[in-house]
Amino acid sequence: MATATSILLLLSASCWALFVYPYLLYPLALRFLSRRPVRCAPIDLPVSLLFCAHNEIECLPAKLDNLRELKSRRPDLEILVYDDASSDGTRELLAANPDLLTLLGGAQRTGKAAGMKLLVERASGDVLVFTDANIILAIDVVDRVLPYYGDPDVGGVCCTIKTKVDSASVTSQIGSAYISIDDKLQQLESATGNVMGATGGLFSIRRNLYPDFPDTVQDDFTASMSVIFQGKRLVKGIDVVAYEKTISRREEELRRKMRIGARAYHTHAFLRHQIRRMSARDKFKYVSRKVLRWYGGLFLALGGVFALAAVATVSPAAALGALVILALAIAASMRVSAGYLATAREVTLAIMATFAGVLQGMRGRSVAVWAPAKSR
């Protein structure tokens, strides 16, 4: 009995260690790796700014004002936009600004990945800056990003997203905290070589490094990782800044997490042969930051199951009591809107939604199109 209890406790501890590792232990491990600074230098290259839109009429006026500011600072900035068959007036509003941007798109939905590929084909800039329709860029974003390309080893730059939080929404607060954690991890990864992929809110790459890929993968992650696969560095631009309002409705955030999980699985399957050829350091980073996070929900659940099983080997009644207490805690967490229980609920749901998306990806579900969150 004691042996079985010990084995179950060891399994539980191992699962929970794998669960917390990407967030607590991985950042510590990065601090022990040798440093590789970026040699920024003044350089002037033509730049193209690209983004896709679908039913973004609410955020688009602020985006257009932002684009005009960028254009006034750099008149030679090329701005290309793909409208993915919007039905709310987005296309008409974009089309009304031909002096500011070039509009592409059709009558049928194709998805962001397909739209981005069309934009890249049309772009003329040596440096491509990718963003989203709801993202507001700092007015000096192009001036800030270009010096990184003064280092010939740099092929891509992950940028910094600063969040605007809805203080009344735990979902918004957790989303902001997650972005902050990811930002710090990218800084540590960049200091030690390569960042493991960019997020689509704002990043850039050299145009000649943009790859071809299917429409069901994450275009931002695939494009940014291609920089590493082609022998260049993907680094963090701490001073290249954009602003985003985080999602405040739980159901929208959970749908987004599931979509990300499904696309992450397809992306990994598509890139696995190139991933295997990465350096040992980059493989370590990739597994630590990406793969273990995708399966975080599994590790969390198994850790709990093994812990309950260990208690049951000593006292079935105690295990039943623990299960009842857990069920009551879950029920209570669903009724509160603030505090530790609400925070734990949102974190757990987000992690489980990502894993559910991975499982859907394993079953063959692919996601090419998206619906913008209305609660940003």
mmCIF file of C-alpha atoms in Angstrom:
data_model
loop_
_atom_site.group_PDB
_atom_site.id
_atom_site.type_symbol
_atom_site.label_atom_id
_atom_site.label_comp_id
_atom_site.label_asym_id
_atom_site.label_seq_id
_atom_site.Cartn_x
_atom_site.Cartn_y
_atom_site.Cartn_z
ATOM 1 C CA MET A 1 0.000 0.000 0.000
ATOM 2 C CA ALA A 2 2.768 2.437 0.949
ATOM 3 C CA THR A 3 4.553 1.716 -2.325
ATOM 4 C CA ALA A 4 1.417 2.393 -4.374
ATOM 5 C CA THR A 5 0.804 5.628 -2.482
ATOM 6 C CA SER A 6 4.383 6.776 -3.070
ATOM 7 C CA ILE A 7 4.204 5.994 -6.798
ATOM 8 C CA LEU A 8 0.912 7.862 -7.165
ATOM 9 C CA LEU A 9 2.264 10.867 -5.270
ATOM 10 C CA LEU A 10 5.378 10.866 -7.457
ATOM 11 C CA LEU A 11 3.234 10.761 -10.583
ATOM 12 C CA SER A 12 1.086 13.601 -9.256
ATOM 13 C CA ALA A 13 4.117 15.737 -8.411
ATOM 14 C CA SER A 14 5.653 15.032 -11.831
ATOM 15 C CA CYS A 15 2.491 16.123 -13.657
ATOM 16 C CA TRP A 16 2.194 19.313 -11.648
ATOM 17 C CA ALA A 17 5.890 20.037 -12.152
ATOM 18 C CA LEU A 18 5.370 19.746 -15.922
ATOM 19 C CA PHE A 19 2.365 22.043 -15.593
ATOM 20 C CA VAL A 20 4.215 24.865 -13.798
ATOM 21 C CA TYR A 21 7.536 24.381 -15.607
ATOM 22 C CA PRO A 22 6.855 26.665 -18.639
ATOM 23 C CA TYR A 23 5.830 29.529 -16.352
ATOM 24 C CA LEU A 24 8.197 29.225 -13.364
ATOM 25 C CA LEU A 25 11.138 26.932 -14.076
ATOM 26 C CA TYR A 26 11.766 27.653 -17.766
ATOM 27 C CA PRO A 27 12.446 31.382 -17.185
ATOM 28 C CA LEU A 28 14.988 30.418 -14.521
ATOM 29 C CA ALA A 29 16.676 27.962 -16.886
ATOM 30 C CA LEU A 30 17.006 30.673 -19.563
ATOM 31 C CA ARG A 31 19.034 32.825 -17.174
ATOM 32 C CA PHE A 32 21.795 30.207 -17.173
ATOM 33 C CA LEU A 33 22.231 30.196 -20.968
ATOM 34 C CA SER A 34 24.966 32.264 -22.620
ATOM 35 C CA ARG A 35 23.983 35.680 -23.952
ATOM 36 C CA ARG A 36 23.869 36.779 -27.586
ATOM 37 C CA PRO A 37 23.253 40.529 -27.943
ATOM 38 C CA VAL A 38 21.722 42.149 -31.019
ATOM 39 C CA ARG A 39 24.029 44.548 -32.894
ATOM 40 C CA CYS A 40 21.525 47.257 -33.803
ATOM 41 C CA ALA A 41 22.705 49.789 -36.395
ATOM 42 C CA PRO A 42 21.089 52.614 -38.401
ATOM 43 C CA ILE A 43 19.593 51.336 -41.663
ATOM 44 C CA ASP A 44 16.918 52.564 -44.041
ATOM 45 C CA LEU A 45 14.856 49.927 -45.833
ATOM 46 C CA PRO A 46 11.461 50.108 -47.553
ATOM 47 C CA VAL A 47 8.712 48.851 -45.243
ATOM 48 C CA SER A 48 5.279 47.353 -45.928
ATOM 49 C CA LEU A 49 2.632 47.225 -43.190
ATOM 50 C CA LEU A 50 0.105 44.388 -43.562
ATOM 51 C CA PHE A 51 -3.058 43.310 -41.755
ATOM 52 C CA CYS A 52 -6.270 41.367 -42.382
ATOM 53 C CA ALA A 53 -9.763 42.432 -41.348
ATOM 54 C CA HIS A 54 -13.142 40.753 -40.970
ATOM 55 C CA ASN A 55 -16.109 42.681 -39.544
ATOM 56 C CA GLU A 56 -13.872 45.145 -37.692
ATOM 57 C CA ILE A 57 -16.098 48.209 -38.120
ATOM 58 C CA GLU A 58 -16.023 49.086 -34.405
ATOM 59 C CA CYS A 59 -12.255 49.317 -34.089
ATOM 60 C CA LEU A 60 -11.474 50.426 -37.634
ATOM 61 C CA PRO A 61 -11.904 54.228 -37.241
ATOM 62 C CA ALA A 62 -9.211 54.309 -34.536
ATOM 63 C CA LYS A 63 -7.022 52.035 -36.675
ATOM 64 C CA LEU A 64 -7.331 54.324 -39.696
ATOM 65 C CA ASP A 65 -6.423 57.363 -37.580
ATOM 66 C CA ASN A 66 -3.388 55.439 -36.344
ATOM 67 C CA LEU A 67 -2.375 54.518 -39.892
ATOM 68 C CA ARG A 68 -2.582 58.162 -40.953
ATOM 69 C CA GLU A 69 -0.224 59.102 -38.131
ATOM 70 C CA LEU A 70 2.229 56.435 -39.251
ATOM 71 C CA LYS A 71 1.937 57.555 -42.861
ATOM 72 C CA SER A 72 2.503 61.218 -41.973
ATOM 73 C CA ARG A 73 5.702 60.261 -40.166
ATOM 74 C CA ARG A 74 6.876 57.989 -43.007
ATOM 75 C CA PRO A 75 5.191 58.945 -46.308
ATOM 76 C CA ASP A 76 6.924 56.060 -48.093
ATOM 77 C CA LEU A 77 5.280 53.463 -45.815
ATOM 78 C CA GLU A 78 3.276 50.968 -47.891
ATOM 79 C CA ILE A 79 0.035 49.849 -46.197
ATOM 80 C CA LEU A 80 -1.786 46.782 -47.534
ATOM 81 C CA VAL A 81 -5.042 45.430 -46.096
ATOM 82 C CA TYR A 82 -6.958 42.234 -46.863
ATOM 83 C CA ASP A 83 -10.701 42.251 -46.216
ATOM 84 C CA ASP A 84 -11.981 38.733 -45.587
ATOM 85 C CA ALA A 85 -15.541 39.169 -46.939
ATOM 86 C CA SER A 86 -16.743 41.546 -44.225
ATOM 87 C CA SER A 87 -20.482 42.172 -43.988
ATOM 88 C CA ASP A 88 -20.608 45.095 -41.538
ATOM 89 C CA GLY A 89 -19.213 47.945 -43.629
ATOM 90 C CA THR A 90 -15.529 47.214 -42.989
ATOM 91 C CA ARG A 91 -14.716 46.786 -46.664
ATOM 92 C CA GLU A 92 -16.521 49.986 -47.635
ATOM 93 C CA LEU A 93 -14.718 52.011 -44.972
ATOM 94 C CA LEU A 94 -11.333 50.649 -46.049
ATOM 95 C CA ALA A 95 -12.125 51.265 -49.716
ATOM 96 C CA ALA A 96 -12.913 54.892 -48.901
ATOM 97 C CA ASN A 97 -9.242 55.514 -48.063
ATOM 98 C CA PRO A 98 -7.304 54.744 -51.280
ATOM 99 C CA ASP A 99 -4.803 57.517 -50.507
ATOM 100 C CA LEU A 100 -3.833 55.703 -47.315
ATOM 101 C CA LEU A 101 -3.912 52.006 -48.132
ATOM 102 C CA THR A 102 -4.239 49.366 -50.825
ATOM 103 C CA LEU A 103 -7.235 47.052 -50.312
ATOM 104 C CA LEU A 104 -7.395 43.419 -51.392
ATOM 105 C CA GLY A 105 -10.069 40.800 -50.794
ATOM 106 C CA GLY A 106 -12.952 38.940 -52.318
ATOM 107 C CA ALA A 107 -16.588 38.030 -51.853
ATOM 108 C CA GLN A 108 -15.864 34.706 -50.118
ATOM 109 C CA ARG A 109 -14.056 34.062 -46.848
ATOM 110 C CA THR A 110 -10.600 32.528 -47.119
ATOM 111 C CA GLY A 111 -9.134 33.186 -43.669
ATOM 112 C CA LYS A 112 -6.223 35.188 -42.315
ATOM 113 C CA ALA A 113 -3.427 32.909 -43.523
ATOM 114 C CA ALA A 114 -4.644 33.032 -47.120
ATOM 115 C CA GLY A 115 -5.124 36.783 -46.872
ATOM 116 C CA MET A 116 -1.642 37.379 -45.505
ATOM 117 C CA LYS A 117 -0.076 35.362 -48.304
ATOM 118 C CA LEU A 118 -1.839 37.522 -50.873
ATOM 119 C CA LEU A 119 -0.675 40.682 -49.124
ATOM 120 C CA VAL A 120 2.927 39.469 -49.063
ATOM 121 C CA GLU A 121 2.797 38.716 -52.795
ATOM 122 C CA ARG A 122 1.684 42.294 -53.409
ATOM 123 C CA ALA A 123 4.073 43.955 -50.927
ATOM 124 C CA SER A 124 7.169 45.735 -52.193
ATOM 125 C CA GLY A 125 8.966 46.432 -48.892
ATOM 126 C CA ASP A 126 12.166 44.653 -47.863
ATOM 127 C CA VAL A 127 10.788 44.544 -44.307
ATOM 128 C CA LEU A 128 7.239 43.327 -43.659
ATOM 129 C CA VAL A 129 5.427 44.513 -40.533
ATOM 130 C CA PHE A 130 2.414 42.368 -39.605
ATOM 131 C CA THR A 131 -0.320 43.551 -37.272
ATOM 132 C CA ASP A 132 -4.039 43.130 -36.497
ATOM 133 C CA ALA A 133 -6.971 45.433 -37.137
ATOM 134 C CA ASN A 134 -7.584 46.039 -33.420
ATOM 135 C CA ILE A 135 -3.949 46.903 -32.623
ATOM 136 C CA ILE A 136 -2.849 50.526 -32.250
ATOM 137 C CA LEU A 137 0.816 51.029 -33.131
ATOM 138 C CA ALA A 138 3.156 53.536 -31.519
ATOM 139 C CA ILE A 139 3.818 56.319 -34.008
ATOM 140 C CA ASP A 140 7.567 55.552 -34.072
ATOM 141 C CA VAL A 141 7.128 51.807 -34.612
ATOM 142 C CA VAL A 142 8.867 51.732 -38.019
ATOM 143 C CA ASP A 143 11.749 53.919 -36.824
ATOM 144 C CA ARG A 144 12.199 51.596 -33.846
ATOM 145 C CA VAL A 145 12.088 48.320 -35.738
ATOM 146 C CA LEU A 146 14.497 49.139 -38.572
ATOM 147 C CA PRO A 147 17.741 49.355 -36.506
ATOM 148 C CA TYR A 148 17.342 45.687 -35.557
ATOM 149 C CA TYR A 149 17.741 44.875 -39.252
ATOM 150 C CA GLY A 150 21.041 46.709 -39.169
ATOM 151 C CA ASP A 151 22.307 43.456 -37.662
ATOM 152 C CA PRO A 152 22.680 41.161 -40.697
ATOM 153 C CA ASP A 153 21.998 38.110 -38.525
ATOM 154 C CA VAL A 154 18.516 39.336 -37.617
ATOM 155 C CA GLY A 155 15.703 38.081 -39.834
ATOM 156 C CA GLY A 156 12.689 38.907 -37.697
ATOM 157 C CA VAL A 157 11.592 41.039 -34.762
ATOM 158 C CA CYS A 158 8.939 40.182 -32.177
ATOM 159 C CA CYS A 159 7.466 43.354 -30.754
ATOM 160 C CA THR A 160 5.967 44.474 -27.452
ATOM 161 C CA ILE A 161 2.210 44.522 -26.843
ATOM 162 C CA LYS A 162 0.989 46.736 -24.013
ATOM 163 C CA THR A 163 -2.518 45.927 -22.864
ATOM 164 C CA LYS A 164 -5.502 48.025 -21.921
ATOM 165 C CA VAL A 165 -7.388 46.126 -19.236
ATOM 166 C CA ASP A 166 -11.072 46.117 -18.384
ATOM 167 C CA SER A 167 -10.799 46.372 -14.589
ATOM 168 C CA ALA A 168 -14.278 44.893 -14.148
ATOM 169 C CA SER A 169 -13.386 41.678 -16.006
ATOM 170 C CA VAL A 170 -11.259 38.888 -14.531
ATOM 171 C CA THR A 171 -10.949 37.461 -18.058
ATOM 172 C CA SER A 172 -9.379 40.724 -19.230
ATOM 173 C CA GLN A 173 -7.019 40.835 -16.244
ATOM 174 C CA ILE A 174 -5.845 37.263 -16.788
ATOM 175 C CA GLY A 175 -5.364 37.899 -20.501
ATOM 176 C CA SER A 176 -3.199 40.915 -19.721
ATOM 177 C CA ALA A 177 -1.138 38.950 -17.189
ATOM 178 C CA TYR A 178 -0.566 36.168 -19.731
ATOM 179 C CA ILE A 179 0.669 38.661 -22.345
ATOM 180 C CA SER A 180 3.004 40.187 -19.747
ATOM 181 C CA ILE A 181 4.453 36.776 -18.856
ATOM 182 C CA ASP A 182 4.951 35.963 -22.522
ATOM 183 C CA ASP A 183 6.639 39.318 -23.102
ATOM 184 C CA LYS A 184 9.193 38.652 -20.364
ATOM 185 C CA LEU A 185 9.833 35.151 -21.721
ATOM 186 C CA GLN A 186 10.462 36.561 -25.189
ATOM 187 C CA GLN A 187 12.988 38.983 -23.722
ATOM 188 C CA LEU A 188 14.872 36.132 -22.047
ATOM 189 C CA GLU A 189 14.732 33.986 -25.172
ATOM 190 C CA SER A 190 15.989 36.840 -27.339
ATOM 191 C CA ALA A 191 18.885 37.539 -24.992
ATOM 192 C CA THR A 192 19.990 33.913 -25.411
ATOM 193 C CA GLY A 193 19.511 33.592 -29.171
ATOM 194 C CA ASN A 194 16.054 33.113 -30.705
ATOM 195 C CA VAL A 195 12.500 33.811 -29.613
ATOM 196 C CA MET A 196 10.219 30.825 -30.160
ATOM 197 C CA GLY A 197 7.730 32.419 -32.497
ATOM 198 C CA ALA A 198 5.874 35.720 -32.679
ATOM 199 C CA THR A 199 2.282 36.619 -31.962
ATOM 200 C CA GLY A 200 0.265 38.258 -34.715
ATOM 201 C CA GLY A 201 -0.485 41.515 -32.918
ATOM 202 C CA LEU A 202 2.783 43.026 -34.114
ATOM 203 C CA PHE A 203 5.930 41.461 -35.559
ATOM 204 C CA SER A 204 8.136 41.865 -38.611
ATOM 205 C CA ILE A 205 10.410 39.800 -40.848
ATOM 206 C CA ARG A 206 12.568 40.277 -43.906
ATOM 207 C CA ARG A 207 10.411 39.796 -46.981
ATOM 208 C CA ASN A 208 12.737 37.227 -48.570
ATOM 209 C CA LEU A 209 12.246 34.921 -45.555
ATOM 210 C CA TYR A 210 8.460 34.654 -45.828
ATOM 211 C CA PRO A 211 7.528 30.977 -46.380
ATOM 212 C CA ASP A 212 4.694 29.134 -48.089
ATOM 213 C CA PHE A 213 2.251 27.253 -45.869
ATOM 214 C CA PRO A 214 -1.304 25.831 -45.802
ATOM 215 C CA ASP A 215 -4.217 28.020 -44.756
ATOM 216 C CA THR A 216 -4.980 25.960 -41.618
ATOM 217 C CA VAL A 217 -1.760 26.786 -39.736
ATOM 218 C CA GLN A 218 -0.961 29.820 -37.581
ATOM 219 C CA ASP A 219 0.418 32.248 -40.135
ATOM 220 C CA ASP A 220 2.169 34.477 -37.576
ATOM 221 C CA PHE A 221 3.929 31.596 -35.809
ATOM 222 C CA THR A 222 4.835 29.841 -39.076
ATOM 223 C CA ALA A 223 6.203 32.988 -40.719
ATOM 224 C CA SER A 224 8.248 33.989 -37.681
ATOM 225 C CA MET A 225 9.660 30.497 -37.084
ATOM 226 C CA SER A 226 10.729 30.359 -40.732
ATOM 227 C CA VAL A 227 13.280 33.028 -39.851
ATOM 228 C CA ILE A 228 15.007 30.542 -37.536
ATOM 229 C CA PHE A 229 14.694 27.663 -39.980
ATOM 230 C CA GLN A 230 16.513 29.757 -42.595
ATOM 231 C CA GLY A 231 19.465 30.484 -40.331
ATOM 232 C CA LYS A 232 18.571 33.989 -39.173
ATOM 233 C CA ARG A 233 17.729 35.287 -35.712
ATOM 234 C CA LEU A 234 14.241 36.004 -34.408
ATOM 235 C CA VAL A 235 14.725 38.619 -31.676
ATOM 236 C CA LYS A 236 12.660 40.748 -29.306
ATOM 237 C CA GLY A 237 12.138 44.458 -29.955
ATOM 238 C CA ILE A 238 11.370 45.770 -26.471
ATOM 239 C CA ASP A 239 11.049 49.332 -27.751
ATOM 240 C CA VAL A 240 8.820 48.434 -30.735
ATOM 241 C CA VAL A 241 5.435 48.950 -29.101
ATOM 242 C CA ALA A 242 1.742 48.495 -29.864
ATOM 243 C CA TYR A 243 -1.399 48.664 -27.736
ATOM 244 C CA GLU A 244 -4.282 46.215 -27.445
ATOM 245 C CA LYS A 245 -7.437 45.975 -25.383
ATOM 246 C CA THR A 246 -7.762 42.487 -23.921
ATOM 247 C CA ILE A 247 -10.921 40.396 -24.328
ATOM 248 C CA SER A 248 -13.325 40.832 -21.422
ATOM 249 C CA ARG A 249 -15.939 38.132 -22.132
ATOM 250 C CA ARG A 250 -15.040 34.655 -21.006
ATOM 251 C CA GLU A 251 -16.874 32.817 -23.793
ATOM 252 C CA GLU A 252 -15.012 34.795 -26.472
ATOM 253 C CA GLU A 253 -11.652 34.147 -24.849
ATOM 254 C CA LEU A 254 -12.328 30.420 -24.487
ATOM 255 C CA ARG A 255 -13.339 30.137 -28.153
ATOM 256 C CA ARG A 256 -10.129 31.951 -29.069
ATOM 257 C CA LYS A 257 -8.055 29.588 -26.911
ATOM 258 C CA MET A 258 -9.654 26.530 -28.523
ATOM 259 C CA ARG A 259 -9.032 27.917 -31.984
ATOM 260 C CA ILE A 260 -5.405 28.625 -31.074
ATOM 261 C CA GLY A 261 -4.981 25.096 -29.695
ATOM 262 C CA ALA A 262 -6.356 23.453 -32.834
ATOM 263 C CA ARG A 263 -4.233 25.615 -35.133
ATOM 264 C CA ALA A 264 -1.173 25.083 -32.929
ATOM 265 C CA TYR A 265 -1.451 21.328 -33.395
ATOM 266 C CA HIS A 266 -1.739 21.658 -37.196
ATOM 267 C CA THR A 267 1.147 24.129 -37.226
ATOM 268 C CA HIS A 268 3.383 21.813 -35.223
ATOM 269 C CA ALA A 269 2.544 18.899 -37.524
ATOM 270 C CA PHE A 270 3.381 21.034 -40.554
ATOM 271 C CA LEU A 271 6.678 22.284 -39.095
ATOM 272 C CA ARG A 272 7.883 19.157 -37.283
ATOM 273 C CA HIS A 273 10.548 18.203 -39.832
ATOM 274 C CA GLN A 274 12.075 21.686 -39.667
ATOM 275 C CA ILE A 275 11.807 21.736 -35.883
ATOM 276 C CA ARG A 276 13.841 18.533 -35.699
ATOM 277 C CA ARG A 277 16.670 20.274 -37.558
ATOM 278 C CA MET A 278 16.874 23.171 -35.096
ATOM 279 C CA SER A 279 19.802 23.504 -32.704
ATOM 280 C CA ALA A 280 19.605 21.732 -29.347
ATOM 281 C CA ARG A 281 19.156 25.096 -27.614
ATOM 282 C CA ASP A 282 16.219 26.062 -29.804
ATOM 283 C CA LYS A 283 14.604 22.626 -29.451
ATOM 284 C CA PHE A 284 14.847 23.019 -25.676
ATOM 285 C CA LYS A 285 13.160 26.417 -25.911
ATOM 286 C CA TYR A 286 10.469 25.177 -28.282
ATOM 287 C CA VAL A 287 9.433 22.238 -26.103
ATOM 288 C CA SER A 288 9.622 24.329 -22.931
ATOM 289 C CA ARG A 289 7.600 27.287 -24.115
ATOM 290 C CA LYS A 290 5.246 25.771 -26.681
ATOM 291 C CA VAL A 291 4.683 22.024 -26.432
ATOM 292 C CA LEU A 292 4.410 21.772 -22.651
ATOM 293 C CA ARG A 293 1.959 24.666 -22.564
ATOM 294 C CA TRP A 294 -0.301 23.020 -25.128
ATOM 295 C CA TYR A 295 -0.632 19.978 -22.863
ATOM 296 C CA GLY A 296 -0.917 21.978 -19.644
ATOM 297 C CA GLY A 297 -4.555 20.993 -19.202
ATOM 298 C CA LEU A 298 -3.635 17.321 -19.359
ATOM 299 C CA PHE A 299 -0.849 17.705 -16.787
ATOM 300 C CA LEU A 300 -3.121 19.661 -14.456
ATOM 301 C CA ALA A 301 -5.925 17.082 -14.639
ATOM 302 C CA LEU A 302 -3.652 14.066 -14.272
ATOM 303 C CA GLY A 303 -1.895 15.655 -11.310
ATOM 304 C CA GLY A 304 -5.231 15.945 -9.547
ATOM 305 C CA VAL A 305 -6.332 12.421 -10.463
ATOM 306 C CA PHE A 306 -3.096 10.872 -9.204
ATOM 307 C CA ALA A 307 -3.258 12.916 -5.981
ATOM 308 C CA LEU A 308 -6.818 11.759 -5.272
ATOM 309 C CA ALA A 309 -5.846 8.174 -6.055
ATOM 310 C CA ALA A 310 -2.929 8.434 -3.595
ATOM 311 C CA VAL A 311 -5.248 9.691 -0.862
ATOM 312 C CA ALA A 312 -7.709 6.883 -1.674
ATOM 313 C CA THR A 313 -5.026 4.248 -1.044
ATOM 314 C CA VAL A 314 -4.787 5.536 2.529
ATOM 315 C CA SER A 315 -8.417 6.525 3.169
ATOM 316 C CA PRO A 316 -11.206 6.217 0.598
ATOM 317 C CA ALA A 317 -13.397 8.404 2.797
ATOM 318 C CA ALA A 318 -10.773 11.168 2.786
ATOM 319 C CA ALA A 319 -10.499 10.964 -1.001
ATOM 320 C CA LEU A 320 -14.279 11.248 -1.311
ATOM 321 C CA GLY A 321 -14.250 14.234 1.030
ATOM 322 C CA ALA A 322 -11.525 15.914 -1.007
ATOM 323 C CA LEU A 323 -13.538 15.333 -4.168
ATOM 324 C CA VAL A 324 -16.619 16.910 -2.575
ATOM 325 C CA ILE A 325 -14.607 19.922 -1.413
ATOM 326 C CA LEU A 326 -13.169 20.326 -4.920
ATOM 327 C CA ALA A 327 -16.647 20.164 -6.467
ATOM 328 C CA LEU A 328 -17.931 22.787 -4.008
ATOM 329 C CA ALA A 329 -14.933 25.032 -4.734
ATOM 330 C CA ILE A 330 -15.583 24.775 -8.489
ATOM 331 C CA ALA A 331 -19.265 25.564 -7.982
ATOM 332 C CA ALA A 332 -18.397 28.535 -5.769
ATOM 333 C CA SER A 333 -15.841 29.852 -8.271
ATOM 334 C CA MET A 334 -18.503 29.982 -10.976
ATOM 335 C CA ARG A 335 -20.601 32.332 -8.847
ATOM 336 C CA VAL A 336 -17.958 34.953 -8.053
ATOM 337 C CA SER A 337 -16.645 37.724 -10.288
ATOM 338 C CA ALA A 338 -13.499 38.721 -8.395
ATOM 339 C CA GLY A 339 -10.928 37.361 -5.982
ATOM 340 C CA TYR A 340 -8.713 34.287 -5.864
ATOM 341 C CA LEU A 341 -11.451 31.816 -6.780
ATOM 342 C CA ALA A 342 -12.420 33.804 -9.873
ATOM 343 C CA THR A 343 -8.768 34.099 -10.910
ATOM 344 C CA ALA A 344 -8.181 30.363 -10.455
ATOM 345 C CA ARG A 345 -11.329 29.638 -12.468
ATOM 346 C CA GLU A 346 -10.291 31.817 -15.415
ATOM 347 C CA VAL A 347 -6.752 30.450 -15.518
ATOM 348 C CA THR A 348 -7.975 26.850 -15.342
ATOM 349 C CA LEU A 349 -10.633 27.352 -18.022
ATOM 350 C CA ALA A 350 -8.140 29.022 -20.372
ATOM 351 C CA ILE A 351 -5.625 26.199 -19.950
ATOM 352 C CA MET A 352 -8.261 23.521 -20.443
ATOM 353 C CA ALA A 353 -9.677 25.320 -23.508
ATOM 354 C CA THR A 354 -6.245 25.329 -25.136
ATOM 355 C CA PHE A 355 -5.849 21.607 -24.513
ATOM 356 C CA ALA A 356 -9.370 20.954 -25.810
ATOM 357 C CA GLY A 357 -8.350 22.756 -29.002
ATOM 358 C CA VAL A 358 -5.255 20.562 -29.294
ATOM 359 C CA LEU A 359 -7.458 17.481 -28.964
ATOM 360 C CA GLN A 360 -9.723 18.819 -31.702
ATOM 361 C CA GLY A 361 -6.664 19.336 -33.883
ATOM 362 C CA MET A 362 -5.622 15.733 -33.255
ATOM 363 C CA ARG A 363 -9.049 14.625 -34.450
ATOM 364 C CA GLY A 364 -8.552 16.480 -37.707
ATOM 365 C CA ARG A 365 -10.367 19.733 -36.998
ATOM 366 C CA SER A 366 -8.847 22.629 -38.919
ATOM 367 C CA VAL A 367 -9.643 26.318 -38.531
ATOM 368 C CA ALA A 368 -8.958 28.764 -41.348
ATOM 369 C CA VAL A 369 -11.342 31.648 -40.592
ATOM 370 C CA TRP A 370 -11.848 33.706 -37.462
ATOM 371 C CA ALA A 371 -14.424 36.006 -35.867
ATOM 372 C CA PRO A 372 -13.106 39.105 -34.050
ATOM 373 C CA ALA A 373 -13.933 39.370 -30.362
ATOM 374 C CA LYS A 374 -16.509 42.096 -29.741
ATOM 375 C CA SER A 375 -15.522 42.689 -26.103
ATOM 376 C CA ARG A 376 -12.070 44.154 -26.809
#
